[in-house]
CSV table of C-alpha atoms and ligand atoms in Angstrom, one decimal:
chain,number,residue,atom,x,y,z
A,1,UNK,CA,-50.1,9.6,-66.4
A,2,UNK,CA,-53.1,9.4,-64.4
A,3,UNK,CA,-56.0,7.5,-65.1
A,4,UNK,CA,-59.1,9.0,-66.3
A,5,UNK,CA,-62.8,8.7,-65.3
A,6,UNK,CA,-65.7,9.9,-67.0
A,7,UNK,CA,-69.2,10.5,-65.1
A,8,UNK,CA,-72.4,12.0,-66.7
A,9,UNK,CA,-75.4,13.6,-65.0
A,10,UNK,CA,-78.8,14.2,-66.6
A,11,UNK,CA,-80.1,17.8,-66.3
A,12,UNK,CA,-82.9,17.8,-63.9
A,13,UNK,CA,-82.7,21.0,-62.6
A,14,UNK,CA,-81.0,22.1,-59.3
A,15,UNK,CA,-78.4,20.4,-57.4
A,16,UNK,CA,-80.2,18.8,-54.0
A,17,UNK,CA,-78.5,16.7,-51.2
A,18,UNK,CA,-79.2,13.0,-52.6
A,19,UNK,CA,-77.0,14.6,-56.0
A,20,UNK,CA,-74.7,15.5,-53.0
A,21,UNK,CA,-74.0,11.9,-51.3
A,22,UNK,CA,-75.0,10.5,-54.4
A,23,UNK,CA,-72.5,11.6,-56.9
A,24,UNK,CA,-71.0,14.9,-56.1
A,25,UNK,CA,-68.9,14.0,-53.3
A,26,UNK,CA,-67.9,11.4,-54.6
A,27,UNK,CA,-66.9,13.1,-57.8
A,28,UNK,CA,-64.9,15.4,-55.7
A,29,UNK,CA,-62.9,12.7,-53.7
A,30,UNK,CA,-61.1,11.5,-57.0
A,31,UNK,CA,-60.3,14.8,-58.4
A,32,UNK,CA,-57.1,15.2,-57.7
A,33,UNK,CA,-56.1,11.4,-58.6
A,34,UNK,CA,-57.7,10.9,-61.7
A,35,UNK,CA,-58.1,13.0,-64.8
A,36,UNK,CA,-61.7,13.6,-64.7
A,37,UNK,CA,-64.1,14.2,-67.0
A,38,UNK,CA,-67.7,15.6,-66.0
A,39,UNK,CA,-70.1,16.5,-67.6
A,40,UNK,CA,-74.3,16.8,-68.0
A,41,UNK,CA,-76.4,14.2,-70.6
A,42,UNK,CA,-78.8,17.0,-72.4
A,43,UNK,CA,-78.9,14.1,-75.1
A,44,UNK,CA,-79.6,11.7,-72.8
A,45,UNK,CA,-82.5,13.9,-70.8
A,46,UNK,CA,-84.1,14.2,-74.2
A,47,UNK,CA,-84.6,10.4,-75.0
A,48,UNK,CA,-87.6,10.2,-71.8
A,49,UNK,CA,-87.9,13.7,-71.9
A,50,UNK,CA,-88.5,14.8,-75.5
A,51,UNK,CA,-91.7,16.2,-75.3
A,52,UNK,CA,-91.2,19.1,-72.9
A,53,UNK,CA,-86.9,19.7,-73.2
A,54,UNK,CA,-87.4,23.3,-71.7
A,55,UNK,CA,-85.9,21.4,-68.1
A,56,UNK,CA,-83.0,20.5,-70.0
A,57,UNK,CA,-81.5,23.9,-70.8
A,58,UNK,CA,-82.8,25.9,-67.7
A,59,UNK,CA,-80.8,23.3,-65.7
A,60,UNK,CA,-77.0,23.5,-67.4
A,61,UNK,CA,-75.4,26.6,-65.9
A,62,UNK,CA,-77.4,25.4,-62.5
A,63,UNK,CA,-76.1,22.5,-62.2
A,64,UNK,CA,-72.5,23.7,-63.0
A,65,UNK,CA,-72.5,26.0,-60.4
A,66,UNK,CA,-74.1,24.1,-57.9
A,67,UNK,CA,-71.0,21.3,-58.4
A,68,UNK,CA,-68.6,23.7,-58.0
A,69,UNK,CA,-70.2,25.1,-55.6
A,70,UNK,CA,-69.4,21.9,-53.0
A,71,UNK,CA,-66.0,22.3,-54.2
A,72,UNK,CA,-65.6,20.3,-57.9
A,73,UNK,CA,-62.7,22.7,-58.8
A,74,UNK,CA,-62.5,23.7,-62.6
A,75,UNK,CA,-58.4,23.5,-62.5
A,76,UNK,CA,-58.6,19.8,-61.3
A,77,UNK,CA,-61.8,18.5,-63.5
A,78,UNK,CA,-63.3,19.4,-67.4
A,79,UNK,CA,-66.8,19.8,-67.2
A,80,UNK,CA,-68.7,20.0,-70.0
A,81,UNK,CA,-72.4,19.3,-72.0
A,82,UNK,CA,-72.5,16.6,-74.0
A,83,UNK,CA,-74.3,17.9,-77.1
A,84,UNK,CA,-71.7,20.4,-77.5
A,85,UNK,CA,-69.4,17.2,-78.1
A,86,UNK,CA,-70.7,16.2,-81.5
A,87,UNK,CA,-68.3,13.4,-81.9
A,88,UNK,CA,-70.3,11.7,-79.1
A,89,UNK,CA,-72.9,11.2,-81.8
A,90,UNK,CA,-70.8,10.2,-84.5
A,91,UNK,CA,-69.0,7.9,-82.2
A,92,UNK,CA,-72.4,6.6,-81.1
A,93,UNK,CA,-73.6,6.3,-84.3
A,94,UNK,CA,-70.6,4.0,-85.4
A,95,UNK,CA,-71.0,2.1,-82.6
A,96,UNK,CA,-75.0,1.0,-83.4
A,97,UNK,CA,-73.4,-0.7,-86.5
A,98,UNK,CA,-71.8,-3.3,-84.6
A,99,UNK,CA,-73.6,-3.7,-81.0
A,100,UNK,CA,-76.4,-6.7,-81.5
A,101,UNK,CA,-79.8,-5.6,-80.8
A,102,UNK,CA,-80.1,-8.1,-78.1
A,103,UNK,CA,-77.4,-6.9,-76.1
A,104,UNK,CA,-80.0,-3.5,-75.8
A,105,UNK,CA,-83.3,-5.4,-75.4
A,106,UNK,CA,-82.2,-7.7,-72.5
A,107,UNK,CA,-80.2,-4.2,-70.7
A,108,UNK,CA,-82.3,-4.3,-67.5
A,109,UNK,CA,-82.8,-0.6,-66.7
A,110,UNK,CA,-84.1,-0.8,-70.7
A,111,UNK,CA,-86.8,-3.2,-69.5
A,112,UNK,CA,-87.9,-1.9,-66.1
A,113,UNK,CA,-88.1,1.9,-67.8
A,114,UNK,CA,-90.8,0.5,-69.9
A,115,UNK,CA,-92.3,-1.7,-67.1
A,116,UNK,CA,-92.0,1.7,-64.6
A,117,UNK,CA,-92.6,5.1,-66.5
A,118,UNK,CA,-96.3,4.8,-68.6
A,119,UNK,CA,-96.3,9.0,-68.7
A,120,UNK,CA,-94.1,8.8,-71.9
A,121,UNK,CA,-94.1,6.4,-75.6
A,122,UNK,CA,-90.5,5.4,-75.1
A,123,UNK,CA,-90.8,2.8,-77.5
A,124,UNK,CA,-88.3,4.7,-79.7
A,125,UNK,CA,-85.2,4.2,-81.4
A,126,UNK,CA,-83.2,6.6,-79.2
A,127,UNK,CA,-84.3,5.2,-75.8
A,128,UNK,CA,-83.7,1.5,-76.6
A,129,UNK,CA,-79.8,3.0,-77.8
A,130,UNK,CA,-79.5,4.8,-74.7
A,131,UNK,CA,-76.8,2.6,-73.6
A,132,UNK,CA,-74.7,3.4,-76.6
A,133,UNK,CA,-74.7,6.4,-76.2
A,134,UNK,CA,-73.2,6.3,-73.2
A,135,UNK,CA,-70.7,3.9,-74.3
A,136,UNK,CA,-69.5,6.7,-76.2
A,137,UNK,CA,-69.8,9.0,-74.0
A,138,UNK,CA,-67.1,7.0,-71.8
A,139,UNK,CA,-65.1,5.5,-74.7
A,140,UNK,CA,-64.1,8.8,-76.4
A,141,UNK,CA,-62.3,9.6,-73.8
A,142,UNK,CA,-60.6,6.3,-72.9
A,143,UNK,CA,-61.6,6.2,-69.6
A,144,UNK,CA,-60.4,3.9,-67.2
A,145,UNK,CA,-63.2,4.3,-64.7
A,146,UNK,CA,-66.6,5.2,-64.3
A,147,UNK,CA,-68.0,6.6,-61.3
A,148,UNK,CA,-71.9,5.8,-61.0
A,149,UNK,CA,-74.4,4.5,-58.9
A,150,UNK,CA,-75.9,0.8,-59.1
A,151,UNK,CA,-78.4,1.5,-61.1
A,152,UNK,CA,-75.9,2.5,-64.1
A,153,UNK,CA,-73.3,-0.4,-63.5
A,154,UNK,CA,-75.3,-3.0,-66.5
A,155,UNK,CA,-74.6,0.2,-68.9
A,156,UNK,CA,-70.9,0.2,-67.8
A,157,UNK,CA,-70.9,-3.8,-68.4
A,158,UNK,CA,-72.1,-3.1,-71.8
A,159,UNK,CA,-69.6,-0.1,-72.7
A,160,UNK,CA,-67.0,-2.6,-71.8
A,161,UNK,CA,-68.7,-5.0,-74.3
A,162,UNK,CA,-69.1,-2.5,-77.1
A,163,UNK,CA,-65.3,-1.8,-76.5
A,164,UNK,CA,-64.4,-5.3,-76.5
A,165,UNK,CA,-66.2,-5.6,-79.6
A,166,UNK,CA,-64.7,-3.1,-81.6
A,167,UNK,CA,-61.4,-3.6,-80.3
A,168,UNK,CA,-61.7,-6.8,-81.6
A,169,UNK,CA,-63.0,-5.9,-85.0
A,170,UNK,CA,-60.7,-2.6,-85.7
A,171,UNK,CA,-57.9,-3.4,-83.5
A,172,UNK,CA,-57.2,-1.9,-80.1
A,173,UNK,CA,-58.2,1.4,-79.3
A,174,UNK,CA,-60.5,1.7,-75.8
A,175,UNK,CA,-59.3,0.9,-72.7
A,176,UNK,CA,-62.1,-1.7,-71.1
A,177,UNK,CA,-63.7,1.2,-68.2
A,178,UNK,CA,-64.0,0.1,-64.5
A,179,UNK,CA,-67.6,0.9,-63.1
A,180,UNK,CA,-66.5,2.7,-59.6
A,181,UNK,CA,-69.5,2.1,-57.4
A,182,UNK,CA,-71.3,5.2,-55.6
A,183,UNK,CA,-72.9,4.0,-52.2
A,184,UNK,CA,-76.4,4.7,-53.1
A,185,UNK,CA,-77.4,8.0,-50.8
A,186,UNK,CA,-79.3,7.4,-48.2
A,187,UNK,CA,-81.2,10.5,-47.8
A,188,UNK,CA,-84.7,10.3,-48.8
A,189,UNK,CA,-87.0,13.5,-49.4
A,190,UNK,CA,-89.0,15.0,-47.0
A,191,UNK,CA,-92.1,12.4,-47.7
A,192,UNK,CA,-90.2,9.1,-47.8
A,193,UNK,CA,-89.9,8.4,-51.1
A,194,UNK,CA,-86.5,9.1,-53.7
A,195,UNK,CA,-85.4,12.5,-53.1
A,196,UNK,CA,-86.4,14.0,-56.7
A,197,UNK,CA,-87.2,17.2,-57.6
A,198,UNK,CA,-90.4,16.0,-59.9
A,199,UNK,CA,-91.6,14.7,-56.3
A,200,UNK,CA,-91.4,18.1,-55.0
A,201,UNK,CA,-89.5,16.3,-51.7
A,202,UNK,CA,-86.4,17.7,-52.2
A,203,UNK,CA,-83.9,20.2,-50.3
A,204,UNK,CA,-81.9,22.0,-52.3
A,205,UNK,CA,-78.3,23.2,-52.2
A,206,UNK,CA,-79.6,27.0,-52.6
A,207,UNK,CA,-82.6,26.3,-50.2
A,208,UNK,CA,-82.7,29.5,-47.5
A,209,UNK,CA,-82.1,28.3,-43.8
A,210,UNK,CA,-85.8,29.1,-43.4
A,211,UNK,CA,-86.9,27.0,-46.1
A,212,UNK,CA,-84.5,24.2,-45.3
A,213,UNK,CA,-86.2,24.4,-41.0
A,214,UNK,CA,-89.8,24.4,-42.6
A,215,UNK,CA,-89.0,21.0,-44.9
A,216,UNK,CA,-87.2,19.4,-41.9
A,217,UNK,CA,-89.8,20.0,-40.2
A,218,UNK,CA,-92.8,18.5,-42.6
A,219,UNK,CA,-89.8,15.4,-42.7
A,220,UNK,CA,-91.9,12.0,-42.1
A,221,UNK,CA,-90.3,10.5,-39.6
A,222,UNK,CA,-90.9,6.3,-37.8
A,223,UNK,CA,-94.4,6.2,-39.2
A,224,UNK,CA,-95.1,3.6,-36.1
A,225,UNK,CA,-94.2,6.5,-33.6
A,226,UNK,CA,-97.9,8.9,-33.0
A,227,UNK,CA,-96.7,10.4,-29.7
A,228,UNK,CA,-93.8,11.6,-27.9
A,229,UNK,CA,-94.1,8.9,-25.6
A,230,UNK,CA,-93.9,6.0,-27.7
A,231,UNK,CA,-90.3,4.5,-28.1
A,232,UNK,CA,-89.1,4.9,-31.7
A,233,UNK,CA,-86.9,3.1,-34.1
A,234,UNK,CA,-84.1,5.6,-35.4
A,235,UNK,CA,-83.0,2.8,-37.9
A,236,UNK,CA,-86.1,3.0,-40.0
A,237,UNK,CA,-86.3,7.1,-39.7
A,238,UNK,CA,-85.2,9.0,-42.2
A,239,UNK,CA,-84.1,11.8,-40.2
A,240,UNK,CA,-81.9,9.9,-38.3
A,241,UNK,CA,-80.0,9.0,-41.9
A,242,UNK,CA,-79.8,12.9,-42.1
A,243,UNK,CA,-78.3,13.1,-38.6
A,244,UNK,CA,-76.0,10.2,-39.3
A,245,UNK,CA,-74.5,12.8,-41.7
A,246,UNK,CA,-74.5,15.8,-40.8
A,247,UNK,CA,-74.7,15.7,-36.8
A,248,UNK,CA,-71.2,14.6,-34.9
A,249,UNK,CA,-70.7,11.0,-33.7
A,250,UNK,CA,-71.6,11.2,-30.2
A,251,UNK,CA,-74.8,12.7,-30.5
A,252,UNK,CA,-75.5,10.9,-32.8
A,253,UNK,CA,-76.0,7.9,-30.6
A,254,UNK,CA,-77.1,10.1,-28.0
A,255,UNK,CA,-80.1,10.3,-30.1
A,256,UNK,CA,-80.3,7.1,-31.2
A,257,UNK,CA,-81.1,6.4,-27.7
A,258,UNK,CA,-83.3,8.9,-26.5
A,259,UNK,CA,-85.4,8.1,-29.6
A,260,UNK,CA,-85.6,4.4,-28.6
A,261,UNK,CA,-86.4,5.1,-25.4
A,262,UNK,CA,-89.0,7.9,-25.6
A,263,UNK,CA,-86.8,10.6,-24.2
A,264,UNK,CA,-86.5,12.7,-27.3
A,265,UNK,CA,-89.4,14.2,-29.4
A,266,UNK,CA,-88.9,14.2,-33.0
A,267,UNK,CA,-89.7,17.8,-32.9
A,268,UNK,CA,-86.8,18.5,-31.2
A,269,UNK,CA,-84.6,15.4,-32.6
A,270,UNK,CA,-85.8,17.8,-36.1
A,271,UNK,CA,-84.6,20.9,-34.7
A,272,UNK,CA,-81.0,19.9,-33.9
A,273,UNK,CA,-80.6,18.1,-37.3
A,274,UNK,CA,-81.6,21.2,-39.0
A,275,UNK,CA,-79.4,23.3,-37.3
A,276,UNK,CA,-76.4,21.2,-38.3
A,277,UNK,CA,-77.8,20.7,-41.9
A,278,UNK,CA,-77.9,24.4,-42.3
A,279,UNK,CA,-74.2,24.5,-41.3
A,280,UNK,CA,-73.5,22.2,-43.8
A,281,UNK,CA,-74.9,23.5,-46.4
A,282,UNK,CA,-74.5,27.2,-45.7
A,283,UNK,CA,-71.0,27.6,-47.2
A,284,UNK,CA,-72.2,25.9,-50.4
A,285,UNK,CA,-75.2,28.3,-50.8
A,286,UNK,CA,-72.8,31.6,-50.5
A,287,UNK,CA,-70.6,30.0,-52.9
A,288,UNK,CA,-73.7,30.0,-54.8
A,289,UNK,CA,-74.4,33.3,-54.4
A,290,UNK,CA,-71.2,34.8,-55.7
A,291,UNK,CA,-71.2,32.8,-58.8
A,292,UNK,CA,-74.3,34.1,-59.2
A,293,UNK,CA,-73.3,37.2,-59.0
A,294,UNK,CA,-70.4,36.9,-61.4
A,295,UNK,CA,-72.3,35.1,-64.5
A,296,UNK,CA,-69.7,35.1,-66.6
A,297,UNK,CA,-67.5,33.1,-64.3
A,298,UNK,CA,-69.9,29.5,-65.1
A,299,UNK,CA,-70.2,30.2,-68.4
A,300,UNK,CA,-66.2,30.5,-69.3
A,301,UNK,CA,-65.6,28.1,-67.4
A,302,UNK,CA,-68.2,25.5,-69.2
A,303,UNK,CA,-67.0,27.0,-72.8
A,304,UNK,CA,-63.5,26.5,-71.8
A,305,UNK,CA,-64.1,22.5,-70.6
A,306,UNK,CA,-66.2,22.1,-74.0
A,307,UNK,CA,-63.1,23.5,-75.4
A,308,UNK,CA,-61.0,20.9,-73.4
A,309,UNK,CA,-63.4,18.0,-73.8
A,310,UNK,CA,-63.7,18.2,-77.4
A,311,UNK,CA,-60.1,17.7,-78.2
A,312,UNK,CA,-59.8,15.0,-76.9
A,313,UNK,CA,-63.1,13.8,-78.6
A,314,UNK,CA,-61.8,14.7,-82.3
A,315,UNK,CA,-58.3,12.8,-81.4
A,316,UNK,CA,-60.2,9.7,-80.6
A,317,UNK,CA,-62.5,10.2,-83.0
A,318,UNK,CA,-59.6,10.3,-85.8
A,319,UNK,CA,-58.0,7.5,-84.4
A,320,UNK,CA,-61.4,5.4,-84.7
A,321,UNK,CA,-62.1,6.7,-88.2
A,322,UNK,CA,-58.8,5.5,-89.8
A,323,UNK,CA,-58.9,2.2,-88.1
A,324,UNK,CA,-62.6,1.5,-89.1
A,325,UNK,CA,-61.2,2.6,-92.9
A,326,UNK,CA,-63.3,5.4,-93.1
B,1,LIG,N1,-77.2,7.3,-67.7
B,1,LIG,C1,-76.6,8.1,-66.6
B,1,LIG,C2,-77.7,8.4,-65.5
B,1,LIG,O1,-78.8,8.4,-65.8
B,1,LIG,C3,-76.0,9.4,-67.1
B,1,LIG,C4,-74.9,9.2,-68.0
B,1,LIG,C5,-74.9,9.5,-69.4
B,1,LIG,C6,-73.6,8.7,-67.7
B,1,LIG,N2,-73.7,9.2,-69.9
B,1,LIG,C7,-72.9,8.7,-68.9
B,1,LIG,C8,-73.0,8.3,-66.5
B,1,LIG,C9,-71.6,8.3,-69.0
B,1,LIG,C10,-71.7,7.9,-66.6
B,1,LIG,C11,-71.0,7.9,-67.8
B,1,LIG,O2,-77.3,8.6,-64.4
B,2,SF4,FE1,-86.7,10.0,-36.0
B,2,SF4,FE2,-85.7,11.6,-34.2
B,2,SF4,FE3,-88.3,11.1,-34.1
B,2,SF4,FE4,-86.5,9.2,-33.5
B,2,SF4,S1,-86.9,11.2,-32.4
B,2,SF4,S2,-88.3,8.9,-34.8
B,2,SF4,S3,-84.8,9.7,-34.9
B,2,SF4,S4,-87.2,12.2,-35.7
């Protein structure tokens, strides 16, 4: 039997290249060792984003087809939306009877949202649960891993706590889940900062070659470097990350040199990394194109993983009804 993981993405729209070193890739690379279960967190969108949820379904079929798109193959993986798993919510909801309140108010993503995001009241009920929620997201399908970046590892420590707990109260039923740590991308948008699509620094999956050339080119590279003539420091420019991926090994270093030493121009140094980003992405931007073209395709294959995913949901959820007594 293989083991199964269990990763969640919030809908923010299209699929850009941090998703794609971030978590897609990564997704892919267990797919055909692990059952895995994939899938996008409308519910969770809607605990920051409650007051303007239009993002949340324009994004769904999007962001499906984008992931396949780079090669997340339907036959190998379920991929589903969460709200069309009710039994996440009943699941969650059992599980706020007997998770202790400080166990959410000293979760440190909990505390540094508040500190960080002053746009939105999330002094609610929902956002201080977030956590359990996605302990039931993970827990209702047993999973034995959970494949997520740093920042989500605390809420893997505290699904494992949750499951601990109830095993211990209702008698064995969840597997204690393995957070499976991403390597944090390190591709940041054109400007610097996080690649996000609500910073408008992005580059997307579906961007046009021409669009891609024109962002690469606005790309802020060593801040310290004015003019062609003074040396530059690859390590600290973020165009060099980008050639570190998609240009090949020798010339890589080749311009890691003639950077340092003043005998590249990051106009040109932007050219050839362009160039070989388009490559890259090309193939997933066709693929894009054709699903595109064939609407239907997405959308059977979403019902049919909501089909999939929630069997397995209602089995567990059976399971943790009688145990529980209900
Ligand atoms: N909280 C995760 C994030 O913001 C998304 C998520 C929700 C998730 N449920 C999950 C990730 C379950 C892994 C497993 O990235
Ligand atoms: Fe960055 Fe290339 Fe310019 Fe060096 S030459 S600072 S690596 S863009």
């Amino acid at each position: 039997m293989k083991k199964i993981i269990v990763s969640g993405m919030r809908p923010t729209g299209q699929m850009h290249v941090g998703h794609l070193h971030g978590a897609l890739l990564n997704w892919k690379s267990f797919q055909d060792d692990y059952r895995c279960f994939y899938f996008i967190a409308d519910w969770h969108a809607l605990t920051t984003e409650y007051e303007s949820p239009s993002i949340i379904k324009e994004s769904k079929i999007d962001m499906i087809t984008d992931w396949i798109s780079v090669g997340l193959d339907p036959n190998k993986c379920v991929f589903f939306v969460q709200s069309e798993i009710k039994e996440h919510a009943e699941l969650h909801l059992l599980f706020s009877m007997i998770v202790p309140l400080p166990w959410l108010e000293r979760n440190p993503t909990y505390k540094e949202q508040l500190r960080e995001i002053s746009t939105r009241d999330l002094y609610t009920y929902g956002f201080l649960g977030y956590p359990v929620l996605q302990a039931a997201d993970i827990l209702i399908y047993k999973a034995n891993g959970v494949p997520v970046g740093e920042d989500q590892a605390p809420h893997v420590e505290l699904t494992r706590d949750i499951a601990r707990r109830f095993n211990y109260l209702y008698g064995e039923v969840f597997p204690l889940p393995e957070v499976m740590l991403t390597k944090t991308s390190k591709l940041l948008g054109i400007d610097r900062r996080k690649m996000s699509k609500s910073y408008n620094n992005a580059i997307f999956l579906r961007d046009e070659p021409k669009v891609i050339s024109e962002k690469v080119s606005q790309m802020i590279t060593d801040p310290q470097r004015a003019r062609k003539s003074d040396p530059g420091d690859p390590s600290i420019c973020n165009v060099y990350s980008f050639h570190e991926i998609y240009t090949d090994y020798q010339k890589v270093l080749e311009i890691g040199e003639s950077c340092r030493t003043a005998k590249i121009g990051c106009v040109e140094c932007k050219k050839i990394m362009a160039k070989n980003l388009i490559d890259s992405l090309t193939p997933y931007r066709e693929r894009i194109n054709e699903l595109l073209a064939s609407k239907h395709e997405v959308e059977d294959i979403l019902s049919e993983g909501n089909n999939k995913a929630r069997s397995v949901a209602r089995q567990t959820m059976e399971e943790v009804r009688s145990r529980i007594g209900l």
